[in-house]
PDB file of C-alpha atoms in Angstrom:
ATOM      1  CA  MET A1465      49.128-114.796   9.941  1.00  0.00           C
ATOM      2  CA  PRO A1466      46.761-112.289  11.347  1.00  0.00           C
ATOM      3  CA  GLY A1467      43.244-113.468  12.108  1.00  0.00           C
ATOM      4  CA  LYS A1468      40.111-112.144  10.440  1.00  0.00           C
ATOM      5  CA  PRO A1469      38.616-109.075  12.078  1.00  0.00           C
ATOM      6  CA  ARG A1470      35.528-109.935  14.025  1.00  0.00           C
ATOM      7  CA  SER A1471      32.232-108.193  13.110  1.00  0.00           C
ATOM      8  CA  ARG A1472      31.545-105.390  15.493  1.00  0.00           C
ATOM      9  CA  GLY A1473      28.290-105.604  17.450  1.00  0.00           C
ATOM     10  CA  TYR A1474      26.206-102.687  18.727  1.00  0.00           C
ATOM     11  CA  SER A1475      26.524-101.660  22.289  1.00  0.00           C
ATOM     12  CA  LEU A1476      23.484-101.173  24.515  1.00  0.00           C
ATOM     13  CA  VAL A1477      24.074 -97.424  24.529  1.00  0.00           C
ATOM     14  CA  GLU A1478      24.030 -97.259  20.734  1.00  0.00           C
ATOM     15  CA  VAL A1479      20.831 -99.297  20.597  1.00  0.00           C
ATOM     16  CA  MET A1480      19.143 -97.027  23.132  1.00  0.00           C
ATOM     17  CA  ILE A1481      20.206 -93.881  21.244  1.00  0.00           C
ATOM     18  CA  ALA A1482      18.866 -95.322  17.991  1.00  0.00           C
ATOM     19  CA  MET A1483      15.559 -96.176  19.677  1.00  0.00           C
ATOM     20  CA  VAL A1484      15.229 -92.647  21.047  1.00  0.00           C
ATOM     21  CA  ILE A1485      15.938 -91.116  17.623  1.00  0.00           C
ATOM     22  CA  LEU A1486      13.430 -93.468  15.974  1.00  0.00           C
ATOM     23  CA  SER A1487      10.823 -92.640  18.614  1.00  0.00           C
ATOM     24  CA  VAL A1488      11.268 -88.897  18.111  1.00  0.00           C
ATOM     25  CA  MET A1489      11.069 -89.202  14.329  1.00  0.00           C
ATOM     26  CA  THR A1490       7.948 -91.359  14.580  1.00  0.00           C
ATOM     27  CA  SER A1491       6.335 -88.877  16.959  1.00  0.00           C
ATOM     28  CA  VAL A1492       7.113 -85.971  14.609  1.00  0.00           C
ATOM     29  CA  ILE A1493       5.679 -87.824  11.619  1.00  0.00           C
ATOM     30  CA  ILE A1494       2.491 -88.772  13.482  1.00  0.00           C
ATOM     31  CA  THR A1495       2.042 -85.238  14.843  1.00  0.00           C
ATOM     32  CA  SER A1496       2.536 -83.737  11.382  1.00  0.00           C
ATOM     33  CA  PHE A1497       0.010 -86.164   9.916  1.00  0.00           C
ATOM     34  CA  ILE A1498      -2.570 -85.353  12.603  1.00  0.00           C
ATOM     35  CA  GLN A1499      -2.094 -81.611  12.151  1.00  0.00           C
ATOM     36  CA  ALA A1500      -2.337 -81.884   8.372  1.00  0.00           C
ATOM     37  CA  SER A1501      -5.481 -83.993   8.683  1.00  0.00           C
ATOM     38  CA  ARG A1502      -7.019 -81.527  11.127  1.00  0.00           C
ATOM     39  CA  SER A1503      -6.158 -78.529   8.929  1.00  0.00           C
ATOM     40  CA  SER A1504      -7.640 -80.276   5.920  1.00  0.00           C
ATOM     41  CA  ARG A1505     -10.838 -81.028   7.845  1.00  0.00           C
ATOM     42  CA  ILE A1506     -11.106 -77.426   9.089  1.00  0.00           C
ATOM     43  CA  ASN A1507     -10.599 -76.045   5.577  1.00  0.00           C
ATOM     44  CA  SER A1508     -13.102 -78.411   3.976  1.00  0.00           C
ATOM     45  CA  ASN A1509     -15.682 -77.628   6.665  1.00  0.00           C
ATOM     46  CA  ALA A1510     -15.106 -73.892   6.166  1.00  0.00           C
ATOM     47  CA  VAL A1511     -15.792 -74.258   2.440  1.00  0.00           C
ATOM     48  CA  ALA A1512     -18.920 -76.306   3.163  1.00  0.00           C
ATOM     49  CA  ALA A1513     -20.117 -73.733   5.720  1.00  0.00           C
ATOM     50  CA  LYS A1514     -19.607 -70.888   3.241  1.00  0.00           C
ATOM     51  CA  ASN A1515     -21.540 -72.848   0.603  1.00  0.00           C
ATOM     52  CA  ILE A1516     -24.409 -73.411   3.053  1.00  0.00           C
ATOM     53  CA  ALA A1517     -24.615 -69.665   3.736  1.00  0.00           C
ATOM     54  CA  GLN A1518     -24.426 -68.909   0.006  1.00  0.00           C
ATOM     55  CA  GLY A1519     -27.199 -71.414  -0.692  1.00  0.00           C
ATOM     56  CA  TYR A1520     -29.513 -69.741   1.799  1.00  0.00           C
ATOM     57  CA  PHE A1521     -28.737 -66.319   0.310  1.00  0.00           C
ATOM     58  CA  GLU A1522     -29.584 -67.529  -3.192  1.00  0.00           C
ATOM     59  CA  MET A1523     -32.931 -68.828  -1.913  1.00  0.00           C
ATOM     60  CA  LEU A1524     -33.608 -65.451  -0.271  1.00  0.00           C
ATOM     61  CA  ALA A1525     -32.664 -63.596  -3.458  1.00  0.00           C
ATOM     62  CA  ILE A1526     -35.461 -65.280  -5.443  1.00  0.00           C
ATOM     63  CA  GLU A1527     -38.004 -64.998  -2.623  1.00  0.00           C
ATOM     64  CA  ASP A1528     -40.837 -62.473  -2.784  1.00  0.00           C
ATOM     65  CA  PHE A1529     -39.291 -59.258  -1.508  1.00  0.00           C
ATOM     66  CA  GLU A1530     -41.837 -58.725   1.253  1.00  0.00           C
ATOM     67  CA  ARG A1531     -41.070 -62.182   2.683  1.00  0.00           C
ATOM     68  CA  VAL A1532     -37.364 -61.440   3.211  1.00  0.00           C
ATOM     69  CA  GLY A1533     -37.019 -60.867   6.954  1.00  0.00           C
ATOM     70  CA  ASN A1534     -36.707 -62.407  10.399  1.00  0.00           C
ATOM     71  CA  THR A1535     -40.322 -63.517  10.687  1.00  0.00           C
ATOM     72  CA  GLU A1536     -40.111 -65.635   7.541  1.00  0.00           C
ATOM     73  CA  HIS A1537     -36.564 -66.917   8.034  1.00  0.00           C
ATOM     74  CA  PRO A1538     -35.843 -67.971  11.634  1.00  0.00           C
ATOM     75  CA  ASP A1539     -32.381 -68.999  12.794  1.00  0.00           C
ATOM     76  CA  TYR A1540     -31.347 -72.647  12.991  1.00  0.00           C
ATOM     77  CA  ILE A1541     -29.904 -73.211  16.458  1.00  0.00           C
ATOM     78  CA  VAL A1542     -27.874 -76.190  17.688  1.00  0.00           C
ATOM     79  CA  PRO A1543     -29.375 -77.292  21.050  1.00  0.00           C
ATOM     80  CA  ALA A1544     -27.252 -76.590  24.113  1.00  0.00           C
ATOM     81  CA  ASP A1545     -26.986 -80.285  25.008  1.00  0.00           C
ATOM     82  CA  TYR A1546     -25.558 -81.159  21.588  1.00  0.00           C
ATOM     83  CA  ASN A1547     -21.861 -81.056  22.425  1.00  0.00           C
ATOM     84  CA  ASN A1548     -20.395 -84.237  20.965  1.00  0.00           C
ATOM     85  CA  GLU A1549     -19.671 -83.842  17.277  1.00  0.00           C
ATOM     86  CA  TYR A1550     -18.787 -87.527  16.988  1.00  0.00           C
ATOM     87  CA  GLU A1551     -22.220 -88.745  18.015  1.00  0.00           C
ATOM     88  CA  ASP A1552     -25.495 -87.961  16.284  1.00  0.00           C
ATOM     89  CA  LYS A1553     -27.680 -87.056  19.248  1.00  0.00           C
ATOM     90  CA  GLU A1554     -31.394 -86.573  18.935  1.00  0.00           C
ATOM     91  CA  LEU A1555     -32.071 -82.907  18.266  1.00  0.00           C
ATOM     92  CA  THR A1556     -35.184 -81.659  20.002  1.00  0.00           C
ATOM     93  CA  ASP A1557     -34.919 -77.860  19.977  1.00  0.00           C
ATOM     94  CA  ALA A1558     -34.238 -77.361  16.279  1.00  0.00           C
ATOM     95  CA  ASP A1559     -33.087 -79.071  13.125  1.00  0.00           C
ATOM     96  CA  PRO A1560     -29.666 -77.604  12.288  1.00  0.00           C
ATOM     97  CA  VAL A1561     -27.945 -78.297   9.018  1.00  0.00           C
ATOM     98  CA  TRP A1562     -25.454 -81.100   8.512  1.00  0.00           C
ATOM     99  CA  LEU A1563     -21.946 -79.752   7.961  1.00  0.00           C
ATOM    100  CA  ASP A1564     -19.851 -82.929   8.290  1.00  0.00           C
ATOM    101  CA  GLN A1565     -22.031 -85.997   8.570  1.00  0.00           C
ATOM    102  CA  ALA A1566     -19.037 -88.342   8.823  1.00  0.00           C
ATOM    103  CA  LEU A1567     -18.106 -86.731  12.152  1.00  0.00           C
ATOM    104  CA  GLY A1568     -21.650 -85.882  13.196  1.00  0.00           C
ATOM    105  CA  ILE A1569     -21.076 -82.112  13.003  1.00  0.00           C
ATOM    106  CA  ARG A1570     -24.030 -79.814  12.484  1.00  0.00           C
ATOM    107  CA  CYS A1571     -23.908 -76.051  12.101  1.00  0.00           C
ATOM    108  CA  ALA A1572     -26.150 -73.297  13.361  1.00  0.00           C
ATOM    109  CA  VAL A1573     -27.330 -70.766  10.773  1.00  0.00           C
ATOM    110  CA  ASP A1574     -27.984 -67.177  11.851  1.00  0.00           C
ATOM    111  CA  PHE A1575     -29.848 -64.663   9.679  1.00  0.00           C
ATOM    112  CA  GLU A1576     -29.485 -60.925  10.213  1.00  0.00           C
ATOM    113  CA  PHE A1577     -31.500 -58.446   8.146  1.00  0.00           C
ATOM    114  CA  ARG A1578     -30.313 -54.833   8.211  1.00  0.00           C
ATOM    115  CA  GLY A1579     -30.500 -51.485   6.456  1.00  0.00           C
ATOM    116  CA  PHE A1580     -34.248 -50.881   6.385  1.00  0.00           C
ATOM    117  CA  GLY A1581     -37.006 -49.876   8.759  1.00  0.00           C
ATOM    118  CA  ILE A1582     -39.514 -47.275   9.854  1.00  0.00           C
ATOM    119  CA  ALA A1583     -38.430 -43.765  10.783  1.00  0.00           C
ATOM    120  CA  GLU A1584     -39.180 -42.511  14.271  1.00  0.00           C
ATOM    121  CA  ASN A1585     -38.605 -38.914  13.231  1.00  0.00           C
ATOM    122  CA  GLY A1586     -36.040 -36.855  11.356  1.00  0.00           C
ATOM    123  CA  SER A1587     -35.053 -33.605   9.731  1.00  0.00           C
ATOM    124  CA  SER A1588     -33.832 -32.477   6.337  1.00  0.00           C
ATOM    125  CA  SER A1589     -30.358 -33.778   7.236  1.00  0.00           C
ATOM    126  CA  MET A1590     -31.068 -36.706   9.564  1.00  0.00           C
ATOM    127  CA  LEU A1591     -33.222 -39.807   9.966  1.00  0.00           C
ATOM    128  CA  VAL A1592     -33.861 -41.463  13.334  1.00  0.00           C
ATOM    129  CA  ASP A1593     -34.863 -45.112  13.833  1.00  0.00           C
ATOM    130  CA  ASN A1594     -34.892 -46.055  17.509  1.00  0.00           C
ATOM    131  CA  ASP A1595     -35.243 -49.744  16.645  1.00  0.00           C
ATOM    132  CA  ALA A1596     -31.930 -49.751  14.769  1.00  0.00           C
ATOM    133  CA  ASN A1597     -28.657 -50.963  16.242  1.00  0.00           C
ATOM    134  CA  TRP A1598     -26.035 -49.894  13.718  1.00  0.00           C
ATOM    135  CA  GLU A1599     -22.278 -49.925  14.048  1.00  0.00           C
ATOM    136  CA  PRO A1600     -20.628 -46.478  13.827  1.00  0.00           C
ATOM    137  CA  ASP A1601     -20.457 -45.274  10.201  1.00  0.00           C
ATOM    138  CA  GLU A1602     -21.279 -48.690   8.756  1.00  0.00           C
ATOM    139  CA  TRP A1603     -23.567 -46.996   6.210  1.00  0.00           C
ATOM    140  CA  LYS A1604     -21.256 -44.091   5.354  1.00  0.00           C
ATOM    141  CA  GLY A1605     -21.194 -43.563   1.583  1.00  0.00           C
ATOM    142  CA  HIS A1606     -24.314 -45.665   0.977  1.00  0.00           C
ATOM    143  CA  THR A1607     -27.616 -44.278  -0.317  1.00  0.00           C
ATOM    144  CA  LEU A1608     -30.789 -43.769   1.705  1.00  0.00           C
ATOM    145  CA  PHE A1609     -34.112 -44.261  -0.091  1.00  0.00           C
ATOM    146  CA  ILE A1610     -37.411 -43.063   1.400  1.00  0.00           C
ATOM    147  CA  VAL A1611     -39.831 -45.640  -0.008  1.00  0.00           C
ATOM    148  CA  SER A1612     -43.147 -44.634   1.585  1.00  0.00           C
ATOM    149  CA  GLY A1613     -44.686 -41.770   3.519  1.00  0.00           C
ATOM    150  CA  VAL A1614     -44.214 -38.016   3.314  1.00  0.00           C
ATOM    151  CA  GLY A1615     -40.783 -38.163   1.709  1.00  0.00           C
ATOM    152  CA  GLU A1616     -41.448 -41.065  -0.668  1.00  0.00           C
ATOM    153  CA  GLY A1617     -39.255 -41.104  -3.769  1.00  0.00           C
ATOM    154  CA  GLN A1618     -36.350 -39.164  -2.282  1.00  0.00           C
ATOM    155  CA  PHE A1619     -32.842 -40.573  -2.044  1.00  0.00           C
ATOM    156  CA  VAL A1620     -29.630 -39.116  -0.671  1.00  0.00           C
ATOM    157  CA  GLU A1621     -26.094 -40.183   0.226  1.00  0.00           C
ATOM    158  CA  ILE A1622     -25.381 -41.031   3.859  1.00  0.00           C
ATOM    159  CA  ALA A1623     -22.543 -39.004   5.392  1.00  0.00           C
ATOM    160  CA  GLY A1624     -22.304 -41.153   8.518  1.00  0.00           C
ATOM    161  CA  ASN A1625     -24.374 -42.854  11.172  1.00  0.00           C
ATOM    162  CA  GLY A1626     -24.699 -43.527  14.861  1.00  0.00           C
ATOM    163  CA  GLN A1627     -26.444 -46.409  16.579  1.00  0.00           C
ATOM    164  CA  THR A1628     -29.945 -45.156  15.687  1.00  0.00           C
ATOM    165  CA  THR A1629     -29.327 -42.158  13.407  1.00  0.00           C
ATOM    166  CA  LEU A1630     -28.387 -41.555   9.787  1.00  0.00           C
ATOM    167  CA  ASP A1631     -26.614 -38.276   8.978  1.00  0.00           C
ATOM    168  CA  LEU A1632     -27.270 -37.177   5.408  1.00  0.00           C
ATOM    169  CA  ALA A1633     -24.733 -35.652   3.032  1.00  0.00           C
ATOM    170  CA  SER A1634     -27.299 -33.241   1.574  1.00  0.00           C
ATOM    171  CA  SER A1635     -30.708 -31.950   2.571  1.00  0.00           C
ATOM    172  CA  LEU A1636     -33.995 -33.662   1.814  1.00  0.00           C
ATOM    173  CA  ALA A1637     -36.754 -31.512   0.354  1.00  0.00           C
ATOM    174  CA  PHE A1638     -39.292 -33.258   2.584  1.00  0.00           C
ATOM    175  CA  PRO A1639     -37.908 -34.348   5.982  1.00  0.00           C
ATOM    176  CA  PRO A1640     -38.821 -37.922   6.992  1.00  0.00           C
ATOM    177  CA  ALA A1641     -41.782 -38.108   9.351  1.00  0.00           C
ATOM    178  CA  ALA A1642     -42.716 -40.740  11.898  1.00  0.00           C
ATOM    179  CA  GLY A1643     -43.912 -43.833  10.059  1.00  0.00           C
ATOM    180  CA  ASP A1644     -41.984 -43.214   6.834  1.00  0.00           C
ATOM    181  CA  ARG A1645     -40.386 -46.399   5.545  1.00  0.00           C
ATOM    182  CA  TYR A1646     -36.810 -46.350   4.300  1.00  0.00           C
ATOM    183  CA  MET A1647     -34.300 -48.724   2.754  1.00  0.00           C
ATOM    184  CA  ILE A1648     -30.565 -48.265   2.401  1.00  0.00           C
ATOM    185  CA  ASN A1649     -29.438 -48.978  -1.183  1.00  0.00           C
ATOM    186  CA  ASN A1650     -33.089 -49.683  -2.043  1.00  0.00           C
ATOM    187  CA  GLY A1651     -33.021 -53.129  -0.521  1.00  0.00           C
ATOM    188  CA  LYS A1652     -32.409 -55.318   2.490  1.00  0.00           C
ATOM    189  CA  THR A1653     -28.876 -56.211   3.540  1.00  0.00           C
ATOM    190  CA  VAL A1654     -28.630 -59.834   4.629  1.00  0.00           C
ATOM    191  CA  ARG A1655     -25.843 -61.312   6.728  1.00  0.00           C
ATOM    192  CA  ILE A1656     -25.848 -65.107   7.046  1.00  0.00           C
ATOM    193  CA  THR A1657     -23.481 -66.731   9.543  1.00  0.00           C
ATOM    194  CA  THR A1658     -22.821 -70.438   9.985  1.00  0.00           C
ATOM    195  CA  THR A1659     -21.296 -71.608  13.274  1.00  0.00           C
ATOM    196  CA  TRP A1660     -19.967 -75.036  14.225  1.00  0.00           C
ATOM    197  CA  THR A1661     -17.691 -76.741  16.745  1.00  0.00           C
ATOM    198  CA  TYR A1662     -14.785 -79.041  15.896  1.00  0.00           C
ATOM    199  CA  MET A1663     -12.477 -80.572  18.508  1.00  0.00           C
ATOM    200  CA  GLY A1664     -13.714 -78.177  21.167  1.00  0.00           C
ATOM    201  CA  ARG A1665     -13.163 -75.004  19.139  1.00  0.00           C
ATOM    202  CA  GLN A1666     -15.853 -72.859  17.538  1.00  0.00           C
ATOM    203  CA  TYR A1667     -15.623 -71.707  13.916  1.00  0.00           C
ATOM    204  CA  GLN A1668     -17.697 -69.304  11.801  1.00  0.00           C
ATOM    205  CA  GLN A1669     -18.215 -68.354   8.185  1.00  0.00           C
ATOM    206  CA  SER A1670     -20.319 -65.387   7.025  1.00  0.00           C
ATOM    207  CA  ILE A1671     -21.549 -63.802   3.833  1.00  0.00           C
ATOM    208  CA  GLU A1672     -23.239 -60.409   3.524  1.00  0.00           C
ATOM    209  CA  SER A1673     -24.985 -59.008   0.488  1.00  0.00           C
ATOM    210  CA  LEU A1674     -27.893 -56.863  -0.658  1.00  0.00           C
ATOM    211  CA  ILE A1675     -31.276 -58.050  -1.854  1.00  0.00           C
ATOM    212  CA  CYS A1676     -32.668 -55.209  -3.959  1.00  0.00           C
ATOM    213  CA  ASN A1677     -36.295 -54.352  -4.545  1.00  0.00           C
ATOM    214  CA  PHE A1678     -35.919 -54.859  -8.295  1.00  0.00           C
ATOM    215  CA  GLU A1679     -39.629 -55.510  -8.807  1.00  0.00           C
ATOM    216  CA  GLY A1680     -40.542 -52.160  -7.258  1.00  0.00           C
ATOM    217  CA  SER A1681     -42.959 -53.869  -4.890  1.00  0.00           C
ATOM    218  CA  ASP A1682     -45.064 -51.588  -2.694  1.00  0.00           C
ATOM    219  CA  ASP A1683     -45.242 -54.321  -0.058  1.00  0.00           C
ATOM    220  CA  PHE A1684     -41.914 -54.129   1.738  1.00  0.00           C
ATOM    221  CA  GLY A1685     -42.609 -56.662   4.469  1.00  0.00           C
ATOM    222  CA  PHE A1686     -41.926 -54.262   7.346  1.00  0.00           C
TER     223      PHE A1686
END
C-alpha cells in the first residue's frame, strides 16, 4: 500500500525569490504613495497661491485708483535665511504670507504695475517713455489713452512696441509732449506673482489683469 505523499516544503531559493518580489512590490507601493502625496501637496499649494494672488488683486481693484502702484503696495519677500519649510523660523526682514502652515511654508508676493507712465517725448505716430521696460509687442492691439497734458483725451490703437516706445496704428492730432501722462487701456495692468519653495524646488503662480479708471479720477497716482 503506497504511503501518503509528504507535504512539500519551500526551498531556501524559493523563499529568497519571494522575499525579493515582496520587497520590490512594497518599494513600488511606497514610492507611488509618496509621489501621489507630493503631487497632491504641490497642486493644493498651487491653488492656494493662486487664491492669494487673486485676493490681493481684488483688494487693489476696490482701492482708490491713485493709490494703485508700487509705492503703496510693496512686495512681500521671504528672507534669504528662511530656507527650511518644515520649521517656522523667526522672520526679520519681512512678513510673508502663509501658504502651507502645516509644513511651515510661506510665499513671497511680488507686485508689478505696468502700462502707464509719463511720456518723455513723441510724435503723431509714436510715444516714448524712457522709464518703461516693455517686452517686444506686448501691447500690440491694445489702446493708448493720453490722460493729461497737450494730447489729453486722445486714444489710438497700438501697432507695436519696443522696450521704451509705442508705435501707433494711426496718427494723433496732437503729438504727446514731455510730461504728458498716458495709460494703456485706460488703466493700470497689475501682475501679481506668488513664489514658494517645496522640497528644494521653487514654484510660482501669477495672475495679470487690468484695473480701469472707472471713476474718471484726475489723480492718477503717477
